[in-house]
Amino acid sequence: MSAAIPRITLAVLGLAVLASLPYLLDPYWLRIATGILMWAGLACAWNIIGGYGGYISFGHSAFFGIGAYAAGILMGARYGLPFGVALLVGMVAASIVAALIGWPTLRLRGAYFAIATWAFAEMLLQLATILEITGGTAGLTLPPLLDERFFFYAMLVAAVVTYGASYVLLERSRFGYRLKAVRDSEVAAESLGINTTLVKIQAFVLSAAIPAVFGGIYAYWITFINPTSVLGADITDQMVVMVLLGGLGHFWGPAIGAVSMYLVNRLIWTQWANTTAYIAILGAVIAVVVLFLPDGLVSLWPGTRRLRLVRALARQVGRQAPRTGAAEEKP
C-alpha cells in the first residue's frame, strides 16, 4: 500500500502538469504537445498486439483512417452529427473490421501476418481513392474549430484512457497474462487451457479501436483529410518505430519512443528541411538506438535487464513444454 501511494501521487501531479500546459505553452509548442499525445496513444495501441501479443502489424493505418473518415463523413454537411457520436461510430467500425480480418489473419505468424495486414491497409487506401463518400483523392473537409486547447485536452483524455486501460488489462489482469503467454509460446499457452484464438482477436480488436479514436480527433483537428494523409503506410511505420525506439513489449516504451522520436523529428526538420537530409539523419539516429539499445530507450531504466531475463526464461520454458508433454505420454 505504501508503494502505491507515491505512484498515485506522481500520477496526479503528472496529470496536473499536463492539464496546465495549454496555459503555459505558446501555440507552436502546444501543437507539438498535442501531436506527442496522439502518437503516444497510437504507439501504445500498436504495442498491445505487436509488443504484448508478438504479432507485428503493418496495417494499423487502416484503423486510424477508419476513425478519421468516420469523423469526416458523419460531421460533414450531409449528416452533421456531433463529434462524440462520430468518434464512437469510428471506434465501433474499426473494432468490427479488426474482428473480421483478425479471424483469418491471426492464424498466420511472423512475416505472413505482417504482409497480410499491410495488404489490407493498402486495399483500404486504394478503396478510399475511388469511393464518392470518402471524397476520393480530393478528400473531405470538416467544420473548423479554432480552439487548440480543445484538441489538446481531447488527445490528453484519449491518451490517459488508453494508458490507463492498457495498464489494467495488460499488467493487472488475467487477459494480460494470457496474452503474454501466447506471445512466449502458443503451444504452451494452449496446454494451459488458454483459448489462444480468442485472446489474439480480443487484443487485435482493442489495438484497432484506439487508433480509430485518435484518427477521429486528428481529422477534426486538421479539418481536412485525404486517403494518403490518414491511410498512408507511414502512419503505421511511425507507430512501429516509436515502439521499437522506446521498448517493444514494455508498458512505458511507446510513450518514451513517441516523445523522443517526435521531438527529434521536429528538431531535425527545423534544421534540415531538405527531404533527403531529413530522412537520412532521422534514420541514422534511429539505427544507432536500435543497434546499441536493442530493447529500446526503456532499457536504460534500472530493473529492465532483470525483466528481460525473466522473459527469456519464460520463452525457453515455453519451447520445452511440448517436448516434455510428448515424453510423458509414452507408455
CSV table of C-alpha atoms in Angstrom, one decimal:
chain,number,residue,atom,x,y,z
A,1,MET,CA,0.0,0.0,0.0
A,2,SER,CA,2.8,2.4,0.9
A,3,ALA,CA,4.4,1.8,-2.5
A,4,ALA,CA,1.2,2.5,-4.3
A,5,ILE,CA,0.7,5.9,-2.7
A,6,PRO,CA,3.7,7.6,-4.3
A,7,ARG,CA,2.7,6.2,-7.7
A,8,ILE,CA,-0.8,7.6,-7.3
A,9,THR,CA,0.7,10.9,-6.1
A,10,LEU,CA,3.1,11.1,-9.1
A,11,ALA,CA,0.3,10.2,-11.5
A,12,VAL,CA,-1.9,13.0,-10.1
A,13,LEU,CA,0.9,15.5,-10.3
A,14,GLY,CA,1.8,14.4,-13.8
A,15,LEU,CA,-1.8,14.9,-14.9
A,16,ALA,CA,-1.9,18.3,-13.3
A,17,VAL,CA,1.2,19.4,-15.1
A,18,LEU,CA,-0.2,18.1,-18.4
A,19,ALA,CA,-3.5,19.8,-17.9
A,20,SER,CA,-1.8,23.1,-17.3
A,21,LEU,CA,0.3,23.0,-20.5
A,22,PRO,CA,-2.3,24.9,-22.6
A,23,TYR,CA,-1.9,27.9,-20.3
A,24,LEU,CA,1.9,27.7,-20.2
A,25,LEU,CA,2.9,27.0,-23.8
A,26,ASP,CA,2.7,29.2,-26.9
A,27,PRO,CA,0.6,27.9,-29.9
A,28,TYR,CA,3.6,26.3,-31.6
A,29,TRP,CA,4.6,24.2,-28.6
A,30,LEU,CA,1.0,23.4,-27.7
A,31,ARG,CA,0.6,22.0,-31.2
A,32,ILE,CA,3.7,19.9,-30.7
A,33,ALA,CA,2.4,18.7,-27.3
A,34,THR,CA,-0.9,17.7,-28.9
A,35,GLY,CA,1.0,15.7,-31.5
A,36,ILE,CA,3.1,13.9,-28.9
A,37,LEU,CA,-0.1,12.9,-27.0
A,38,MET,CA,-1.6,11.5,-30.2
A,39,TRP,CA,1.5,9.5,-31.2
A,40,ALA,CA,2.0,8.2,-27.7
A,41,GLY,CA,-1.5,6.9,-27.7
A,42,LEU,CA,-1.1,5.3,-31.2
A,43,ALA,CA,2.2,3.7,-30.2
A,44,CYS,CA,0.6,2.3,-27.1
A,45,ALA,CA,-2.3,0.8,-29.1
A,46,TRP,CA,0.2,-0.9,-31.6
A,47,ASN,CA,2.2,-2.2,-28.6
A,48,ILE,CA,-0.8,-4.2,-27.5
A,49,ILE,CA,-0.7,-6.6,-30.5
A,50,GLY,CA,2.9,-6.0,-31.5
A,51,GLY,CA,4.6,-6.0,-28.1
A,52,TYR,CA,2.4,-7.9,-25.7
A,53,GLY,CA,0.9,-10.2,-28.4
A,54,GLY,CA,4.0,-10.7,-30.5
A,55,TYR,CA,2.2,-10.1,-33.8
A,56,ILE,CA,3.8,-7.4,-35.9
A,57,SER,CA,1.1,-5.5,-37.7
A,58,PHE,CA,1.7,-3.2,-40.7
A,59,GLY,CA,-2.0,-2.4,-41.1
A,60,HIS,CA,-2.8,-0.1,-38.2
A,61,SER,CA,-3.1,2.9,-40.5
A,62,ALA,CA,-6.3,1.3,-41.7
A,63,PHE,CA,-7.9,1.7,-38.3
A,64,PHE,CA,-6.6,5.2,-37.9
A,65,GLY,CA,-8.1,6.0,-41.3
A,66,ILE,CA,-11.5,4.4,-40.4
A,67,GLY,CA,-11.8,6.7,-37.4
A,68,ALA,CA,-10.7,9.7,-39.4
A,69,TYR,CA,-13.2,9.0,-42.2
A,70,ALA,CA,-16.0,8.3,-39.8
A,71,ALA,CA,-15.5,11.8,-38.4
A,72,GLY,CA,-15.1,13.4,-41.8
A,73,ILE,CA,-18.3,11.8,-43.2
A,74,LEU,CA,-20.5,12.0,-40.2
A,75,MET,CA,-19.6,15.5,-39.1
A,76,GLY,CA,-19.8,16.8,-42.7
A,77,ALA,CA,-22.6,18.9,-44.2
A,78,ARG,CA,-24.6,15.8,-45.2
A,79,TYR,CA,-25.1,14.3,-41.7
A,80,GLY,CA,-23.8,17.0,-39.3
A,81,LEU,CA,-23.6,14.6,-36.3
A,82,PRO,CA,-21.9,15.6,-33.1
A,83,PHE,CA,-18.1,15.0,-32.6
A,84,GLY,CA,-18.7,12.4,-29.8
A,85,VAL,CA,-21.1,10.3,-31.9
A,86,ALA,CA,-18.6,10.3,-34.8
A,87,LEU,CA,-15.8,9.1,-32.5
A,88,LEU,CA,-18.0,6.3,-31.2
A,89,VAL,CA,-19.1,5.1,-34.7
A,90,GLY,CA,-15.5,5.1,-35.9
A,91,MET,CA,-14.3,3.1,-32.9
A,92,VAL,CA,-17.1,0.5,-33.3
A,93,ALA,CA,-16.5,0.3,-37.1
A,94,ALA,CA,-12.8,-0.3,-36.6
A,95,SER,CA,-13.4,-2.9,-33.9
A,96,ILE,CA,-15.8,-4.8,-36.2
A,97,VAL,CA,-13.4,-4.7,-39.1
A,98,ALA,CA,-10.5,-5.8,-36.9
A,99,ALA,CA,-12.5,-8.8,-35.7
A,100,LEU,CA,-13.4,-9.8,-39.2
A,101,ILE,CA,-9.9,-9.6,-40.6
A,102,GLY,CA,-8.3,-10.8,-37.4
A,103,TRP,CA,-10.1,-14.2,-37.5
A,104,PRO,CA,-8.2,-15.4,-40.6
A,105,THR,CA,-5.0,-13.4,-40.4
A,106,LEU,CA,-4.2,-14.2,-36.8
A,107,ARG,CA,-3.8,-17.8,-37.8
A,108,LEU,CA,-0.6,-16.6,-39.6
A,109,ARG,CA,2.7,-15.9,-38.0
A,110,GLY,CA,5.7,-13.6,-38.5
A,111,ALA,CA,6.1,-12.1,-41.9
A,112,TYR,CA,3.0,-13.7,-43.2
A,113,PHE,CA,0.8,-11.8,-40.7
A,114,ALA,CA,2.7,-8.6,-41.3
A,115,ILE,CA,2.2,-8.9,-45.1
A,116,ALA,CA,-1.5,-9.7,-44.7
A,117,THR,CA,-2.2,-6.7,-42.5
A,118,TRP,CA,-0.2,-4.4,-44.9
A,119,ALA,CA,-2.2,-5.7,-47.8
A,120,PHE,CA,-5.5,-5.0,-46.0
A,121,ALA,CA,-4.4,-1.4,-45.3
A,122,GLU,CA,-3.2,-0.9,-48.9
A,123,MET,CA,-6.6,-2.2,-50.2
A,124,LEU,CA,-8.4,0.2,-47.9
A,125,LEU,CA,-6.2,3.1,-49.2
A,126,GLN,CA,-7.0,2.3,-52.8
A,127,LEU,CA,-10.7,1.9,-52.0
A,128,ALA,CA,-10.8,5.4,-50.4
A,129,THR,CA,-9.4,7.0,-53.5
A,130,ILE,CA,-12.3,5.8,-55.7
A,131,LEU,CA,-15.3,6.0,-53.4
A,132,GLU,CA,-17.5,9.0,-53.6
A,133,ILE,CA,-18.4,9.0,-49.9
A,134,THR,CA,-14.8,9.5,-49.0
A,135,GLY,CA,-14.3,12.3,-51.4
A,136,GLY,CA,-11.8,10.3,-53.4
A,137,THR,CA,-8.4,11.9,-53.9
A,138,ALA,CA,-9.9,15.3,-53.3
A,139,GLY,CA,-10.6,14.4,-49.7
A,140,LEU,CA,-13.1,15.7,-47.1
A,141,THR,CA,-13.3,19.0,-45.2
A,142,LEU,CA,-14.5,19.1,-41.6
A,143,PRO,CA,-16.1,22.1,-39.9
A,144,PRO,CA,-13.2,24.1,-38.3
A,145,LEU,CA,-12.9,24.6,-34.6
A,146,LEU,CA,-10.3,27.3,-33.9
A,147,ASP,CA,-9.5,26.2,-30.3
A,148,GLU,CA,-6.2,24.5,-30.0
A,149,ARG,CA,-6.9,23.8,-26.3
A,150,PHE,CA,-9.9,21.7,-27.1
A,151,PHE,CA,-7.8,19.3,-29.2
A,152,PHE,CA,-5.0,19.1,-26.7
A,153,TYR,CA,-7.5,18.1,-24.0
A,154,ALA,CA,-9.2,15.7,-26.4
A,155,MET,CA,-5.9,14.0,-27.1
A,156,LEU,CA,-4.9,14.1,-23.4
A,157,VAL,CA,-8.2,12.3,-22.3
A,158,ALA,CA,-7.8,9.8,-25.1
A,159,ALA,CA,-4.1,9.1,-24.2
A,160,VAL,CA,-4.8,8.8,-20.4
A,161,VAL,CA,-7.7,6.4,-21.0
A,162,THR,CA,-5.6,4.4,-23.4
A,163,TYR,CA,-2.7,4.0,-21.0
A,164,GLY,CA,-5.0,3.5,-18.0
A,165,ALA,CA,-6.9,0.8,-19.7
A,166,SER,CA,-3.8,-0.8,-21.1
A,167,TYR,CA,-2.2,-0.9,-17.6
A,168,VAL,CA,-5.3,-2.5,-16.1
A,169,LEU,CA,-5.8,-5.0,-18.9
A,170,LEU,CA,-2.2,-5.9,-19.7
A,171,GLU,CA,-0.4,-5.5,-16.4
A,172,ARG,CA,-3.0,-6.3,-13.8
A,173,SER,CA,-5.5,-8.8,-15.3
A,174,ARG,CA,-5.7,-12.4,-16.5
A,175,PHE,CA,-6.1,-11.2,-20.0
A,176,GLY,CA,-2.7,-9.6,-19.9
A,177,TYR,CA,-1.1,-12.7,-18.5
A,178,ARG,CA,-2.8,-14.9,-21.2
A,179,LEU,CA,-1.7,-12.6,-24.0
A,180,LYS,CA,1.9,-12.6,-22.8
A,181,ALA,CA,1.7,-16.4,-22.5
A,182,VAL,CA,0.5,-16.6,-26.1
A,183,ARG,CA,3.4,-14.3,-27.2
A,184,ASP,CA,6.0,-16.5,-25.5
A,185,SER,CA,4.6,-19.8,-26.7
A,186,GLU,CA,1.2,-20.5,-28.2
A,187,VAL,CA,1.6,-24.3,-27.8
A,188,ALA,CA,2.4,-23.9,-24.1
A,189,ALA,CA,-0.5,-21.5,-23.7
A,190,GLU,CA,-2.9,-23.9,-25.3
A,191,SER,CA,-1.6,-26.7,-23.0
A,192,LEU,CA,-2.6,-24.5,-20.1
A,193,GLY,CA,-6.2,-24.3,-21.4
A,194,ILE,CA,-5.9,-20.8,-22.8
A,195,ASN,CA,-8.1,-20.1,-25.8
A,196,THR,CA,-5.3,-18.5,-27.9
A,197,THR,CA,-7.5,-17.6,-30.8
A,198,LEU,CA,-9.9,-15.6,-28.7
A,199,VAL,CA,-7.1,-13.9,-26.8
A,200,LYS,CA,-5.4,-12.8,-30.0
A,201,ILE,CA,-8.6,-11.5,-31.5
A,202,GLN,CA,-9.5,-9.6,-28.4
A,203,ALA,CA,-6.0,-8.0,-28.4
A,204,PHE,CA,-6.3,-7.1,-32.1
A,205,VAL,CA,-9.7,-5.5,-31.6
A,206,LEU,CA,-8.5,-3.5,-28.7
A,207,SER,CA,-5.4,-2.5,-30.6
A,208,ALA,CA,-7.6,-1.3,-33.5
A,209,ALA,CA,-10.3,0.6,-31.6
A,210,ILE,CA,-7.8,3.0,-30.0
A,211,PRO,CA,-6.3,4.3,-33.3
A,212,ALA,CA,-9.8,4.9,-34.6
A,213,VAL,CA,-10.5,7.3,-31.7
A,214,PHE,CA,-7.3,9.2,-32.3
A,215,GLY,CA,-8.0,9.2,-36.1
A,216,GLY,CA,-11.3,10.9,-35.5
A,217,ILE,CA,-9.8,13.6,-33.2
A,218,TYR,CA,-7.0,14.1,-35.7
A,219,ALA,CA,-9.4,14.6,-38.6
A,220,TYR,CA,-11.3,17.3,-36.6
A,221,TRP,CA,-8.0,18.9,-35.5
A,222,ILE,CA,-6.6,19.1,-39.1
A,223,THR,CA,-10.0,19.9,-40.7
A,224,PHE,CA,-9.0,18.2,-44.0
A,225,ILE,CA,-8.3,14.6,-44.8
A,226,ASN,CA,-7.5,12.6,-47.9
A,227,PRO,CA,-6.5,8.9,-48.4
A,228,THR,CA,-2.7,9.4,-48.1
A,229,SER,CA,-2.9,11.6,-45.0
A,230,VAL,CA,-4.9,9.1,-42.9
A,231,LEU,CA,-4.4,5.8,-44.6
A,232,GLY,CA,-0.8,6.0,-45.7
A,233,ALA,CA,1.7,3.3,-44.7
A,234,ASP,CA,3.9,6.0,-43.0
A,235,ILE,CA,1.4,6.2,-40.1
A,236,THR,CA,1.9,2.5,-39.2
A,237,ASP,CA,5.6,2.8,-39.8
A,238,GLN,CA,5.9,5.6,-37.2
A,239,MET,CA,3.9,3.6,-34.7
A,240,VAL,CA,6.3,0.7,-35.2
A,241,VAL,CA,9.5,2.8,-35.0
A,242,MET,CA,8.3,4.6,-31.9
A,243,VAL,CA,7.6,1.3,-30.1
A,244,LEU,CA,10.9,-0.2,-31.1
A,245,LEU,CA,12.7,3.0,-30.1
A,246,GLY,CA,11.1,3.1,-26.7
A,247,GLY,CA,11.0,-0.6,-26.0
A,248,LEU,CA,8.9,-3.3,-27.6
A,249,GLY,CA,6.6,-5.0,-25.1
A,250,HIS,CA,7.3,-2.6,-22.3
A,251,PHE,CA,4.4,-0.5,-20.8
A,252,TRP,CA,6.2,2.8,-21.0
A,253,GLY,CA,8.2,2.0,-24.1
A,254,PRO,CA,5.6,3.6,-26.5
A,255,ALA,CA,5.4,6.8,-24.6
A,256,ILE,CA,9.2,7.2,-24.3
A,257,GLY,CA,9.6,6.4,-28.0
A,258,ALA,CA,6.8,8.8,-29.1
A,259,VAL,CA,8.2,11.7,-27.1
A,260,SER,CA,11.8,11.0,-28.2
A,261,MET,CA,11.1,10.5,-31.9
A,262,TYR,CA,8.6,13.3,-32.2
A,263,LEU,CA,10.9,15.9,-30.6
A,264,VAL,CA,14.0,14.6,-32.6
A,265,ASN,CA,11.8,14.7,-35.7
A,266,ARG,CA,10.8,18.3,-35.2
A,267,LEU,CA,14.4,19.3,-34.4
A,268,ILE,CA,15.8,17.7,-37.5
A,269,TRP,CA,13.1,19.1,-39.7
A,270,THR,CA,13.7,22.6,-38.3
A,271,GLN,CA,17.4,22.4,-39.0
A,272,TRP,CA,17.4,20.3,-42.2
A,273,ALA,CA,14.1,20.8,-44.1
A,274,ASN,CA,15.6,19.2,-47.2
A,275,THR,CA,13.8,15.9,-47.5
A,276,THR,CA,16.8,13.7,-48.3
A,277,ALA,CA,18.9,15.1,-45.4
A,278,TYR,CA,15.9,14.8,-43.1
A,279,ILE,CA,15.3,11.2,-43.8
A,280,ALA,CA,19.0,10.3,-43.7
A,281,ILE,CA,19.6,11.9,-40.4
A,282,LEU,CA,16.4,10.6,-38.7
A,283,GLY,CA,17.2,7.1,-40.0
A,284,ALA,CA,20.8,7.3,-38.6
A,285,VAL,CA,19.5,8.4,-35.2
A,286,ILE,CA,17.0,5.5,-35.0
A,287,ALA,CA,19.6,3.0,-36.3
A,288,VAL,CA,22.1,4.0,-33.6
A,289,VAL,CA,19.5,3.5,-30.9
A,290,VAL,CA,18.3,0.1,-32.2
A,291,LEU,CA,21.9,-1.2,-32.6
A,292,PHE,CA,23.2,-0.1,-29.2
A,293,LEU,CA,19.9,-0.4,-27.3
A,294,PRO,CA,18.1,-3.4,-28.8
A,295,ASP,CA,15.5,-3.3,-26.0
A,296,GLY,CA,14.8,0.4,-26.6
A,297,LEU,CA,15.4,3.5,-24.5
A,298,VAL,CA,13.4,2.0,-21.7
A,299,SER,CA,16.3,-0.4,-21.1
A,300,LEU,CA,18.3,2.5,-19.6
A,301,TRP,CA,15.9,2.3,-16.7
A,302,PRO,CA,17.1,0.2,-13.7
A,303,GLY,CA,15.4,-3.2,-13.4
A,304,THR,CA,14.7,-3.6,-17.1
A,305,ARG,CA,17.6,-6.1,-17.5
A,306,ARG,CA,16.1,-8.4,-14.8
A,307,LEU,CA,12.7,-8.3,-16.6
A,308,ARG,CA,14.4,-9.2,-19.9
A,309,LEU,CA,16.0,-12.3,-18.3
A,310,VAL,CA,12.6,-13.4,-16.9
A,311,ARG,CA,11.0,-13.1,-20.3
A,312,ALA,CA,13.8,-15.1,-21.9
A,313,LEU,CA,13.4,-17.8,-19.3
A,314,ALA,CA,9.6,-17.9,-19.9
A,315,ARG,CA,10.2,-18.3,-23.6
A,316,GLN,CA,12.7,-21.1,-23.0
A,317,VAL,CA,10.2,-23.0,-20.8
A,318,GLY,CA,7.5,-22.5,-23.4
A,319,ARG,CA,9.7,-24.1,-26.1
A,320,GLN,CA,10.4,-27.1,-23.9
A,321,ALA,CA,6.8,-27.6,-22.9
A,322,PRO,CA,5.7,-29.6,-26.0
A,323,ARG,CA,8.7,-32.0,-25.7
A,324,THR,CA,8.1,-32.6,-22.0
A,325,GLY,CA,4.4,-33.3,-22.7
A,326,ALA,CA,5.2,-35.7,-25.5
A,327,ALA,CA,7.7,-37.7,-23.3
A,328,GLU,CA,5.1,-38.1,-20.6
A,329,GLU,CA,2.5,-39.6,-23.0
A,330,LYS,CA,4.8,-42.5,-23.9
A,331,PRO,CA,4.0,-45.8,-22.1
